[in-house]
Short mmCIF file of C-alpha atoms and ligand atoms in Angstrom, two decimals:
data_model
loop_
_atom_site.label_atom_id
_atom_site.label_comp_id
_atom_site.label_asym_id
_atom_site.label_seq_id
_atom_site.Cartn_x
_atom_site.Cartn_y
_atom_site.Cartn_z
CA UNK D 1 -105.55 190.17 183.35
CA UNK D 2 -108.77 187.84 182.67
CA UNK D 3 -108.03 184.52 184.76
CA UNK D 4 -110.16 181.11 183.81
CA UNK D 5 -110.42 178.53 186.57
CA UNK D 6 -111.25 175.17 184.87
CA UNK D 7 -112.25 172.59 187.73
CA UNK D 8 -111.00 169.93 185.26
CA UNK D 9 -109.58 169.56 182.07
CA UNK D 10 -112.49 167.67 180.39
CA UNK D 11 -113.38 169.89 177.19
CA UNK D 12 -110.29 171.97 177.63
CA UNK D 13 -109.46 172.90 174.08
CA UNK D 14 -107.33 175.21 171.82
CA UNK D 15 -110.20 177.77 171.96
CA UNK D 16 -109.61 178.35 175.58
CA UNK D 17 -106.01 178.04 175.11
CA UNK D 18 -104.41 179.34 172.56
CA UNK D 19 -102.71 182.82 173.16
CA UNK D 20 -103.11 182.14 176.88
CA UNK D 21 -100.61 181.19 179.68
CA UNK D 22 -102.33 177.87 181.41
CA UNK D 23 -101.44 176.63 185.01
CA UNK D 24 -101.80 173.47 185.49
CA UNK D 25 -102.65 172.18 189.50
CA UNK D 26 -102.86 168.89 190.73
CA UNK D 27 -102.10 169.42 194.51
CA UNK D 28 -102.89 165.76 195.55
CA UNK D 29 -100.17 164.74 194.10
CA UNK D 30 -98.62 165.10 190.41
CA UNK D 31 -97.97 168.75 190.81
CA UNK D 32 -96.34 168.85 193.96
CA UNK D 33 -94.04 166.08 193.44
CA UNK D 34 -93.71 167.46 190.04
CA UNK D 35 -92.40 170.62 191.97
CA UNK D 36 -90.47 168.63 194.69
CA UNK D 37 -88.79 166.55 192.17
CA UNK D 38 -87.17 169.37 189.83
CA UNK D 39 -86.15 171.26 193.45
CA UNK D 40 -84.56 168.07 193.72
CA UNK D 41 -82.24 168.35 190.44
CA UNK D 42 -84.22 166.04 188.34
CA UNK D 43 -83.59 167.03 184.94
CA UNK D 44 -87.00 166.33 183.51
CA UNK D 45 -90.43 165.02 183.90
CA UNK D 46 -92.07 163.08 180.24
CA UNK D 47 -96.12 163.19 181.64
CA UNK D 48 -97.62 160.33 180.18
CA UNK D 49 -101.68 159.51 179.47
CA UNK D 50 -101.36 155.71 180.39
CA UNK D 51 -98.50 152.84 181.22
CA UNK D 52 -98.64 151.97 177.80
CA UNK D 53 -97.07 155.24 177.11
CA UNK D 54 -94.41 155.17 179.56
CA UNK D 55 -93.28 152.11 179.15
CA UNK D 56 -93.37 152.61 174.93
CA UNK D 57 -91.55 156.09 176.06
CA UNK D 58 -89.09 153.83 177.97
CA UNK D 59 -88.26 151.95 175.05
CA UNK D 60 -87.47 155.08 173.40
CA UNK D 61 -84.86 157.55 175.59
CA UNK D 62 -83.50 154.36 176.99
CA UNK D 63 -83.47 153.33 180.80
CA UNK D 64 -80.26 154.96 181.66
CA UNK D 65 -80.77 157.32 183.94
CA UNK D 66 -84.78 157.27 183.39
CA UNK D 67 -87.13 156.30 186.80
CA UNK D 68 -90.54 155.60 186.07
CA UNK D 69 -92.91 157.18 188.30
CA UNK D 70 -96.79 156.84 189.12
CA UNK D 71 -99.50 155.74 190.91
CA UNK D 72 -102.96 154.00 190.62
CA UNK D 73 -105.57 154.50 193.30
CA UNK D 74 -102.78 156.61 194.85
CA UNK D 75 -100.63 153.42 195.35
CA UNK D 76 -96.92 153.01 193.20
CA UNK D 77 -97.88 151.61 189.94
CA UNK D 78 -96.24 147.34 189.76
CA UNK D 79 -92.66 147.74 188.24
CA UNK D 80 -92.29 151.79 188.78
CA UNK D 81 -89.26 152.77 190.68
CA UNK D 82 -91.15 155.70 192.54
CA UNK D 83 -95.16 156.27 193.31
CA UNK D 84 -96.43 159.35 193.51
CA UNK D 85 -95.42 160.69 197.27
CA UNK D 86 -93.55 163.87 196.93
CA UNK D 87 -90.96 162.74 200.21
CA UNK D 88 -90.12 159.86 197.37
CA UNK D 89 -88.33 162.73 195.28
CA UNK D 90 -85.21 162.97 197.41
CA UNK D 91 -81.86 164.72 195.39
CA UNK D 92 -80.39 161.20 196.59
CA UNK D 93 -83.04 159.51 194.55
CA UNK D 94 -84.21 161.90 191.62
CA UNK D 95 -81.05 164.24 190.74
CA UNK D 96 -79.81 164.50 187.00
CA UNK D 97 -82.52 161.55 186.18
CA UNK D 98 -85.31 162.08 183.62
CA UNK D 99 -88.75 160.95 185.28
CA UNK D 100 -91.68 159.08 182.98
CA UNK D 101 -94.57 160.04 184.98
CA UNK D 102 -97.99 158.44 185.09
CA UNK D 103 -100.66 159.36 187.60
CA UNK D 104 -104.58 159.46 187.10
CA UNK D 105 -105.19 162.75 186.55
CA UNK D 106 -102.10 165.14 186.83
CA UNK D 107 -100.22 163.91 183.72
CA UNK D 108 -103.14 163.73 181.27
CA UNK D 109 -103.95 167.59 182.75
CA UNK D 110 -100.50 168.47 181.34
CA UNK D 111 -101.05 166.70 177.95
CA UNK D 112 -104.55 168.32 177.75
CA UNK D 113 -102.96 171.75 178.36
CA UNK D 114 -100.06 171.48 175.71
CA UNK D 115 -101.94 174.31 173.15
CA UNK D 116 -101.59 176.98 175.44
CA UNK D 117 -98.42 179.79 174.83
CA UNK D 118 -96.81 178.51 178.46
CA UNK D 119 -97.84 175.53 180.98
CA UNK D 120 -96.71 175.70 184.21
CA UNK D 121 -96.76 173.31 186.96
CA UNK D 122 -98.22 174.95 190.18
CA UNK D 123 -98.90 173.86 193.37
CA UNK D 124 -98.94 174.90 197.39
CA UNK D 125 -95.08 174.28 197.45
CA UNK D 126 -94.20 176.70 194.87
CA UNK D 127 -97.13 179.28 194.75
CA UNK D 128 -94.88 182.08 195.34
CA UNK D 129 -93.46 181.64 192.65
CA UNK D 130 -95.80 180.90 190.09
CA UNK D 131 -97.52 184.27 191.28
CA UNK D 132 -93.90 186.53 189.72
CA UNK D 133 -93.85 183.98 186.79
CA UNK D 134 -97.69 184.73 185.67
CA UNK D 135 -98.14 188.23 186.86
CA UNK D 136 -97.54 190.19 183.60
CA UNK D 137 -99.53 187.97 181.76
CA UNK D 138 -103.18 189.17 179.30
CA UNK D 139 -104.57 185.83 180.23
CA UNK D 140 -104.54 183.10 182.28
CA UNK D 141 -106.40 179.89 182.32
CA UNK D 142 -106.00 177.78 185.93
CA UNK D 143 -106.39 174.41 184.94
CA UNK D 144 -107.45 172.19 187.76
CA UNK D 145 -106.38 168.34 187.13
CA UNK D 146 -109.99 167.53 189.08
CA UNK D 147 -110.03 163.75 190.09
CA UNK D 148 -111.22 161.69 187.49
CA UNK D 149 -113.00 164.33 185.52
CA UNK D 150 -115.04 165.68 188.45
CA UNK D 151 -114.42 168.65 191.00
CA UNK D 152 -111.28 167.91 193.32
CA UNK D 153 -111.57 171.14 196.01
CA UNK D 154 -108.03 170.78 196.86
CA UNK D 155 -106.97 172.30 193.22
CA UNK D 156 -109.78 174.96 193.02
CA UNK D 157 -108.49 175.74 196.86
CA UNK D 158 -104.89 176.30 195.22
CA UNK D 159 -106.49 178.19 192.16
CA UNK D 160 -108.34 180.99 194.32
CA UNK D 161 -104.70 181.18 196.54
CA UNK D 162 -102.96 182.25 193.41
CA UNK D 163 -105.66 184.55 192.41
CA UNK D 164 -105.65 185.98 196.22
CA UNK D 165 -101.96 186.31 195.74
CA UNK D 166 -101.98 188.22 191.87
CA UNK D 167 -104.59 190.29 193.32
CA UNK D 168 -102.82 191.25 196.37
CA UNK D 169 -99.59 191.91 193.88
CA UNK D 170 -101.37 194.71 192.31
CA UNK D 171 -100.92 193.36 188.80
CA UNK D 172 -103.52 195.04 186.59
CA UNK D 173 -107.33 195.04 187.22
CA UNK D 174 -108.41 190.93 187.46
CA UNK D 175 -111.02 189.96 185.17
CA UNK D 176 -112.56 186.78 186.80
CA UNK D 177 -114.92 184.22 184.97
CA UNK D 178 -117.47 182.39 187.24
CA UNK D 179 -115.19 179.22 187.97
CA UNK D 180 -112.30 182.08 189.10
CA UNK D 181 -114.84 184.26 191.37
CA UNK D 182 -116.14 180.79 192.48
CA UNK D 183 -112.35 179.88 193.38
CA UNK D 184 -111.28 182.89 194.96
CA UNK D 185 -114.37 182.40 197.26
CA UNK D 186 -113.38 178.79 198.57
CA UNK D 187 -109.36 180.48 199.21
CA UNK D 188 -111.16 182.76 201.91
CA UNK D 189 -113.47 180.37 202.94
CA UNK D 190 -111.43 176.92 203.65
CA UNK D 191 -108.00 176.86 205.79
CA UNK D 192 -105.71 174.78 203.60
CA UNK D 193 -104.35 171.74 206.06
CA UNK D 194 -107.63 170.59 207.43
CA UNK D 195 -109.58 171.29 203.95
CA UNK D 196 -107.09 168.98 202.20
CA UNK D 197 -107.35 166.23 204.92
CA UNK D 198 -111.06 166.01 204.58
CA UNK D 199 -111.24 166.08 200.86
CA UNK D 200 -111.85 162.58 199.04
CA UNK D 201 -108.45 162.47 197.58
CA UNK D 202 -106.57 163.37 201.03
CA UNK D 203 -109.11 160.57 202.75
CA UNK D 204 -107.99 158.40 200.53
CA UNK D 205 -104.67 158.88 200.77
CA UNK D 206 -105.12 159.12 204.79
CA UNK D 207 -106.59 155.50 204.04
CA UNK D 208 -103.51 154.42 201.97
CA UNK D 209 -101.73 155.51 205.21
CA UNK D 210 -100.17 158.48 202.77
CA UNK D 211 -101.12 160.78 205.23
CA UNK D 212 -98.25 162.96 205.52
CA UNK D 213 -98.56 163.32 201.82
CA UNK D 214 -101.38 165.54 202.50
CA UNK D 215 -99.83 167.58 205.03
CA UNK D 216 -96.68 168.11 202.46
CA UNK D 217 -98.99 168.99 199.96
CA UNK D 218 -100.52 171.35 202.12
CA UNK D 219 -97.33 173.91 202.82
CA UNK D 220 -97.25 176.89 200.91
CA UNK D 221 -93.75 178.55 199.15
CA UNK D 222 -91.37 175.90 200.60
CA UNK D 223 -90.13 175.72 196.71
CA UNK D 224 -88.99 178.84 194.22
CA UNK D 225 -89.29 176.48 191.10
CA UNK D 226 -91.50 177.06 188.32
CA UNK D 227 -91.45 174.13 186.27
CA UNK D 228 -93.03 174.66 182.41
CA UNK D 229 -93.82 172.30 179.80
CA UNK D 230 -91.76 172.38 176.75
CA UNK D 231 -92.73 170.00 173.46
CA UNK D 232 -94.20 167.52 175.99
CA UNK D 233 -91.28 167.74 178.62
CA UNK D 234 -91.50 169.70 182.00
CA UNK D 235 -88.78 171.25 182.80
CA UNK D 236 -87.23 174.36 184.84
CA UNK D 237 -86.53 176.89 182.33
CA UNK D 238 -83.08 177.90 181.33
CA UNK D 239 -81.81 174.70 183.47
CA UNK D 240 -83.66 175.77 186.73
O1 LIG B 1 -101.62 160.32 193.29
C1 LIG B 1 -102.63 160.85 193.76
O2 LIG B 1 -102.71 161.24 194.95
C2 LIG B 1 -103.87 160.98 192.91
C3 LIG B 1 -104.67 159.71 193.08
S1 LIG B 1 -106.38 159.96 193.04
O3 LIG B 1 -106.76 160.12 191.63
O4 LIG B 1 -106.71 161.19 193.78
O5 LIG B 1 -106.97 158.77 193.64
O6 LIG B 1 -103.53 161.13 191.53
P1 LIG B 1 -103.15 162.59 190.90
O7 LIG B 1 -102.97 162.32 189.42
O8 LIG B 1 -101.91 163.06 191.59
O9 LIG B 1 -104.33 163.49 191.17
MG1 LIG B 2 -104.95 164.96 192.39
#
């Protein structure tokens, strides 16, 4: 298996994608409310590149049973039913509803991914998972959401956890690029909870008073969903 760790989506194109399997991770937030809402029994997530787009998307699959969903500078976008907080995705809240979802960097990661064979949606919450869903695969390309185009360490931590994990599954001999040798390094060199708390994105959030979001983000396998994107829809395959 030859594994690609992208620390952000910038330049990501159907070169690097096509034929492969790409993983999307945005751990602070998109992909683990992404994760936390389909656990939930939302029936799907529409990622969207701006509010234009959501609310034009709006328009179009009509607001019954639709929630729009997002954030700016990690606070609920004006208008949205839900931010981006993955405690917001309650079953009470998100269950047989389809979710238009706009955040700064997750959604547009998803969008950027679309030419690769399979997307998936990975996170802390659901790494276990992702690890059976990928392990057979030729090649994989990790595609870190980043934060705002630039390094985010809290997806590259994520990135060298699932490469720990496929390694430790004894899937076939890993062939690692830089960016995935470089990732694999940080998952043995940073504990998870307090290296998420002191990135920029969990200070910030910590600022916000989202702090808690952090420490949700930061718990490994508490989900067995492996959410993929289909024609520009996430979803849990086969109905979840
Ligand atoms: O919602 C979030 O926590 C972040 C906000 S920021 O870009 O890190 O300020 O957005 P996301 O798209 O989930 O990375
Ligand atoms: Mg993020």
């Amino acid at each position: 298996m030859k594994i690609d760790v992208r620390f952000s989506v910038e330049g990501l194109g159907d070169a690097e994608l096509s034929g492969a399997t790409a993983v999307v991770i945005d751990v602070l937030r998109a992909t683990t409310s992404m994760v936390q809402a389909l656990a939930s029994g939302a029936k799907a997530i529409y990622p969207t590149a701006s509010t234009e787009e959501a609310v034009k998307l709006l328009q179009s699959i009509g607001r019954d049973d639709t929630l729009l969903c997002g954030e700016r500078r990690t606070r609920r976008i004006e208008g949205y039913h839900l931010g981006n907080s993955p405690s917001e995705f309650t079953a009470e809240v998100v269950a047989g509803k389809r979710l238009i979802m706009n955040t700064t960097n997750g959604t547009r990661a998803f969008l950027a991914a679309e030419s690769a064979d399979r997307v998936i949606a990975a996170a802390f919450n659901n790494l276990g998972a992702v690890t059976v869903a990928v392990a057979g695969v030729e090649r994989l390309v990790i595609a870190c959401a980043g934060r705002s185009g630039a390094f985010a360490l809290e997806d590259t931590l994520c990135a060298g956890h699932l490469i720990r994990r496929l390694r430790a599954a004894g899937t076939d001999p890993l062939i690692l690029t830089d960016g995935a040798i470089a990732a694999e390094a940080l998952a043995d060199a940073f504990p998870v909870g307090d290296t998420l708390a002191s990135t920029a994105a969990g200070r910030d959030l910590a600022e916000a008073g989202l702090g808690d979001d952090v420490a949700d983000c930061a718990r490994f396998d508490v989900h067995s969903v492996v959410p993929e994107l289909d024609d520009r829809v996430i979803r849990l395959p086969h109905g979840g």
